[in-house]
Coordinates of N, CA and C in Angstrom, one line a residue:
X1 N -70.1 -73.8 -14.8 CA -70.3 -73.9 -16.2 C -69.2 -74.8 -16.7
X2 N -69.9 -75.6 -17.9 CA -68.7 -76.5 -18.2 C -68.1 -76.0 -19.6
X3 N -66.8 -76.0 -19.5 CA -66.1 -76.1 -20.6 C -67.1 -76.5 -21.8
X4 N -67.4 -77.3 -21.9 CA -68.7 -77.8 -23.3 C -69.5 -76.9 -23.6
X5 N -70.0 -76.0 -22.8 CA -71.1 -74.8 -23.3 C -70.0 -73.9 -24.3
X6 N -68.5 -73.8 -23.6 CA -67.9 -72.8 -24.3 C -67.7 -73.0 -25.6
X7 N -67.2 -74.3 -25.6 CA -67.0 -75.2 -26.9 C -68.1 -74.7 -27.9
X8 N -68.7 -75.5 -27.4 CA -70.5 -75.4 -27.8 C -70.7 -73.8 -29.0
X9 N -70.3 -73.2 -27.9 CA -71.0 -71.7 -28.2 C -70.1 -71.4 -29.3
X10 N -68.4 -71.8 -29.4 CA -67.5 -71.5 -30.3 C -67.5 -72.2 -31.7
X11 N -68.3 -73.4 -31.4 CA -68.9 -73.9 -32.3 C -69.7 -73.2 -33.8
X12 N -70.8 -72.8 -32.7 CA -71.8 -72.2 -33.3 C -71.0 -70.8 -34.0
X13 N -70.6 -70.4 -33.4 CA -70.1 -69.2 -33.7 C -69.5 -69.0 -35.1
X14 N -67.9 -70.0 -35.3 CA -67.7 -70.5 -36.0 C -68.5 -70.8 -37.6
X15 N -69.4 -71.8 -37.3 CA -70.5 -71.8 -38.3 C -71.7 -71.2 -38.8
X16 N -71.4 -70.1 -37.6 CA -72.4 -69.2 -38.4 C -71.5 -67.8 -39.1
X17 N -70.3 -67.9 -38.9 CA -69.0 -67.3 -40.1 C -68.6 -67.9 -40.9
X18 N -69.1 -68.9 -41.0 CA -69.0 -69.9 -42.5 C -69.8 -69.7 -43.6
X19 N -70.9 -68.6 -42.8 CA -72.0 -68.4 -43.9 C -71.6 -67.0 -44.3
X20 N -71.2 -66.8 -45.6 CA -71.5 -65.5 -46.2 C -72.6 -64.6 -46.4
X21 N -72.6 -63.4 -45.7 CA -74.0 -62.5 -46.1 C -74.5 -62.5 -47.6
X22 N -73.3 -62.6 -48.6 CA -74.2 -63.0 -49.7 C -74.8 -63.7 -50.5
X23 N -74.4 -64.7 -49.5 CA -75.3 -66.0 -49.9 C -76.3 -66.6 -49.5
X24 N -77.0 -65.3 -48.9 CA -78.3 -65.5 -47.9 C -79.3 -63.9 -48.8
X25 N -80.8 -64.9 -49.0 CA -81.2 -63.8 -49.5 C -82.0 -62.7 -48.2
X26 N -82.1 -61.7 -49.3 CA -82.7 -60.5 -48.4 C -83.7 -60.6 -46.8
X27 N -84.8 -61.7 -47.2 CA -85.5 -62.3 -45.5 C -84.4 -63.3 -45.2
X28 N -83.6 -64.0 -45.4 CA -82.7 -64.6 -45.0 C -81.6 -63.3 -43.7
X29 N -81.0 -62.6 -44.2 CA -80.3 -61.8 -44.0 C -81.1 -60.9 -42.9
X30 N -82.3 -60.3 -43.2 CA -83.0 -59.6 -42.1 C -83.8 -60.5 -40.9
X31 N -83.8 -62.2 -41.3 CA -83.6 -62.3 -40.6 C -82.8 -63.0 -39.2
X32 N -81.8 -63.1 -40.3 CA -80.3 -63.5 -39.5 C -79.9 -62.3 -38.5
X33 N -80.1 -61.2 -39.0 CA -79.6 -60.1 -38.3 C -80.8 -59.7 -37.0
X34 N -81.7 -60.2 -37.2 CA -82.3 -60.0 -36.1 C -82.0 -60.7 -34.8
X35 N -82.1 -62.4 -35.3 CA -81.9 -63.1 -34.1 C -80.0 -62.9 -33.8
X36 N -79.2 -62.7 -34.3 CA -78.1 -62.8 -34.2 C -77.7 -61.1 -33.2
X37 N -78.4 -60.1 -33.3 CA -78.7 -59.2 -32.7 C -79.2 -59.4 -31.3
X38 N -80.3 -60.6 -31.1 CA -80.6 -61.0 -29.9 C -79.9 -61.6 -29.0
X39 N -79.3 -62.6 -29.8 CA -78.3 -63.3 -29.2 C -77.1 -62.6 -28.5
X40 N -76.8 -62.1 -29.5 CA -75.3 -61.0 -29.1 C -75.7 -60.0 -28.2
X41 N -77.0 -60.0 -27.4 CA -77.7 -59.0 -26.6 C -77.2 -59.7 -25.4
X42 N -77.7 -60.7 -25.7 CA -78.0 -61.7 -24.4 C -76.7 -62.3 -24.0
X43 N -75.2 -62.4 -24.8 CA -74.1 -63.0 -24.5 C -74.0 -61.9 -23.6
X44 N -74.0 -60.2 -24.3 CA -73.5 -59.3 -24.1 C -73.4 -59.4 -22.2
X45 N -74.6 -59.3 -22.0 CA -75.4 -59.4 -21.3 C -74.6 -60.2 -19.6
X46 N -74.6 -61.7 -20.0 CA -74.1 -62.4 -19.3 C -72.8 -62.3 -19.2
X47 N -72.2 -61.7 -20.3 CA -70.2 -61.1 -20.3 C -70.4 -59.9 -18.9
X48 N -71.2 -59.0 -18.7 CA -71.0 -58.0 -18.0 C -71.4 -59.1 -16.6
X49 N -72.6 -59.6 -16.9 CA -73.0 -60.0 -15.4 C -71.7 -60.9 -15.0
X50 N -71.1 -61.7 -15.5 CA -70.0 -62.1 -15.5 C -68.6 -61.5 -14.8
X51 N -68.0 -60.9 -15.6 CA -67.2 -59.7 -15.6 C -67.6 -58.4 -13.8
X52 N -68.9 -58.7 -13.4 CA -69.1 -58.0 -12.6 C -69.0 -58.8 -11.1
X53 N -69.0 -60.2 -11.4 CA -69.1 -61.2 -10.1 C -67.8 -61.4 -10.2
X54 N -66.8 -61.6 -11.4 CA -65.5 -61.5 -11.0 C -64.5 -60.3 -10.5
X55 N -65.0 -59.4 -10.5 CA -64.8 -58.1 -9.7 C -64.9 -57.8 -8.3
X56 N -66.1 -58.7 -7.8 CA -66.5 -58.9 -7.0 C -65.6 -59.7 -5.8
X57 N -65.6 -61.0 -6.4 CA -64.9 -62.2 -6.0 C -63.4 -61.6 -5.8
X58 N -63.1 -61.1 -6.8 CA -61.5 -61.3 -6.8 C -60.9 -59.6 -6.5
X59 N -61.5 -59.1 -5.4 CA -61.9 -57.6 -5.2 C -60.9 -57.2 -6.5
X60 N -61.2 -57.3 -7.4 CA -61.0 -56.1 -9.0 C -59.0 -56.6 -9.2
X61 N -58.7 -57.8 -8.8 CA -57.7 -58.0 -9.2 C -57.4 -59.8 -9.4
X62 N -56.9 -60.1 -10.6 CA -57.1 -61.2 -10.9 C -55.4 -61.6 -11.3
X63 N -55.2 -63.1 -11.5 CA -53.9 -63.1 -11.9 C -53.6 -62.9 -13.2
X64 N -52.3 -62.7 -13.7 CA -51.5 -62.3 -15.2 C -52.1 -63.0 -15.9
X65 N -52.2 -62.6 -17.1 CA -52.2 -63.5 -17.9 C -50.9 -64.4 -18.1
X66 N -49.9 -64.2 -18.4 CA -48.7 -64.8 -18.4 C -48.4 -65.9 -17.6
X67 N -49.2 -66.0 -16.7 CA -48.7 -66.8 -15.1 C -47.8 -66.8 -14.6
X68 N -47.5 -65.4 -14.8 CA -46.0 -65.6 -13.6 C -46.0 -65.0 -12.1
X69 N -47.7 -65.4 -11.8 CA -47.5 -65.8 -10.2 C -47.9 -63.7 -9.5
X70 N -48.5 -63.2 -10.7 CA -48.5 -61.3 -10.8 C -50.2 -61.2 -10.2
X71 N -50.5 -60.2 -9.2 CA -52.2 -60.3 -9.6 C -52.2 -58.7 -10.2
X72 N -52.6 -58.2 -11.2 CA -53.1 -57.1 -12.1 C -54.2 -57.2 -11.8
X73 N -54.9 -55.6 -12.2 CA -56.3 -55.2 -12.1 C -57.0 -55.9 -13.0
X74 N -58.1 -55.8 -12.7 CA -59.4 -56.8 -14.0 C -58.9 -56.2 -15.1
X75 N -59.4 -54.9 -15.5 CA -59.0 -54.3 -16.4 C -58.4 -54.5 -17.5
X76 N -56.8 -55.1 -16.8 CA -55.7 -55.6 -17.4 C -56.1 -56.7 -18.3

């Protein structure tokens, strides 16, 4: 996956918190909340299937965040 879809997606994301719920009428809103319900299904989704191949790969231990060279549990 390239860097660009992340972007991409943070993009969107971004701009769709630029929009205030109240400035969307009622079928606006019901149906913002529908597809944005779908969507956030389907990220959800690909985070675990994700999150589950790096468990996998990296038998359940990955490096620090900090980088100082540590491997910690996924978890962490």
């Amino acid at each position: 996956m390239s860097s660009g879809a992340v972007v991409g997606l943070a993009s969107s994301v971004e701009a769709l918190l630029a929009i205030p719920p109240a400035a969307l009428s009622v079928p606006e809103l019901q149906r913002a909340i529908r597809e944005v319900s779908a969507l956030g299904d389907r990220l959800g989704g690909w985070l675990d299937s994700a999150l589950g191949e790096l468990a996998a790969r990296a038998a359940g231990q990955v490096p620090a965040a900090c980088g100082d060279g540590r491997q910690v549990p996924l978890r962490a």
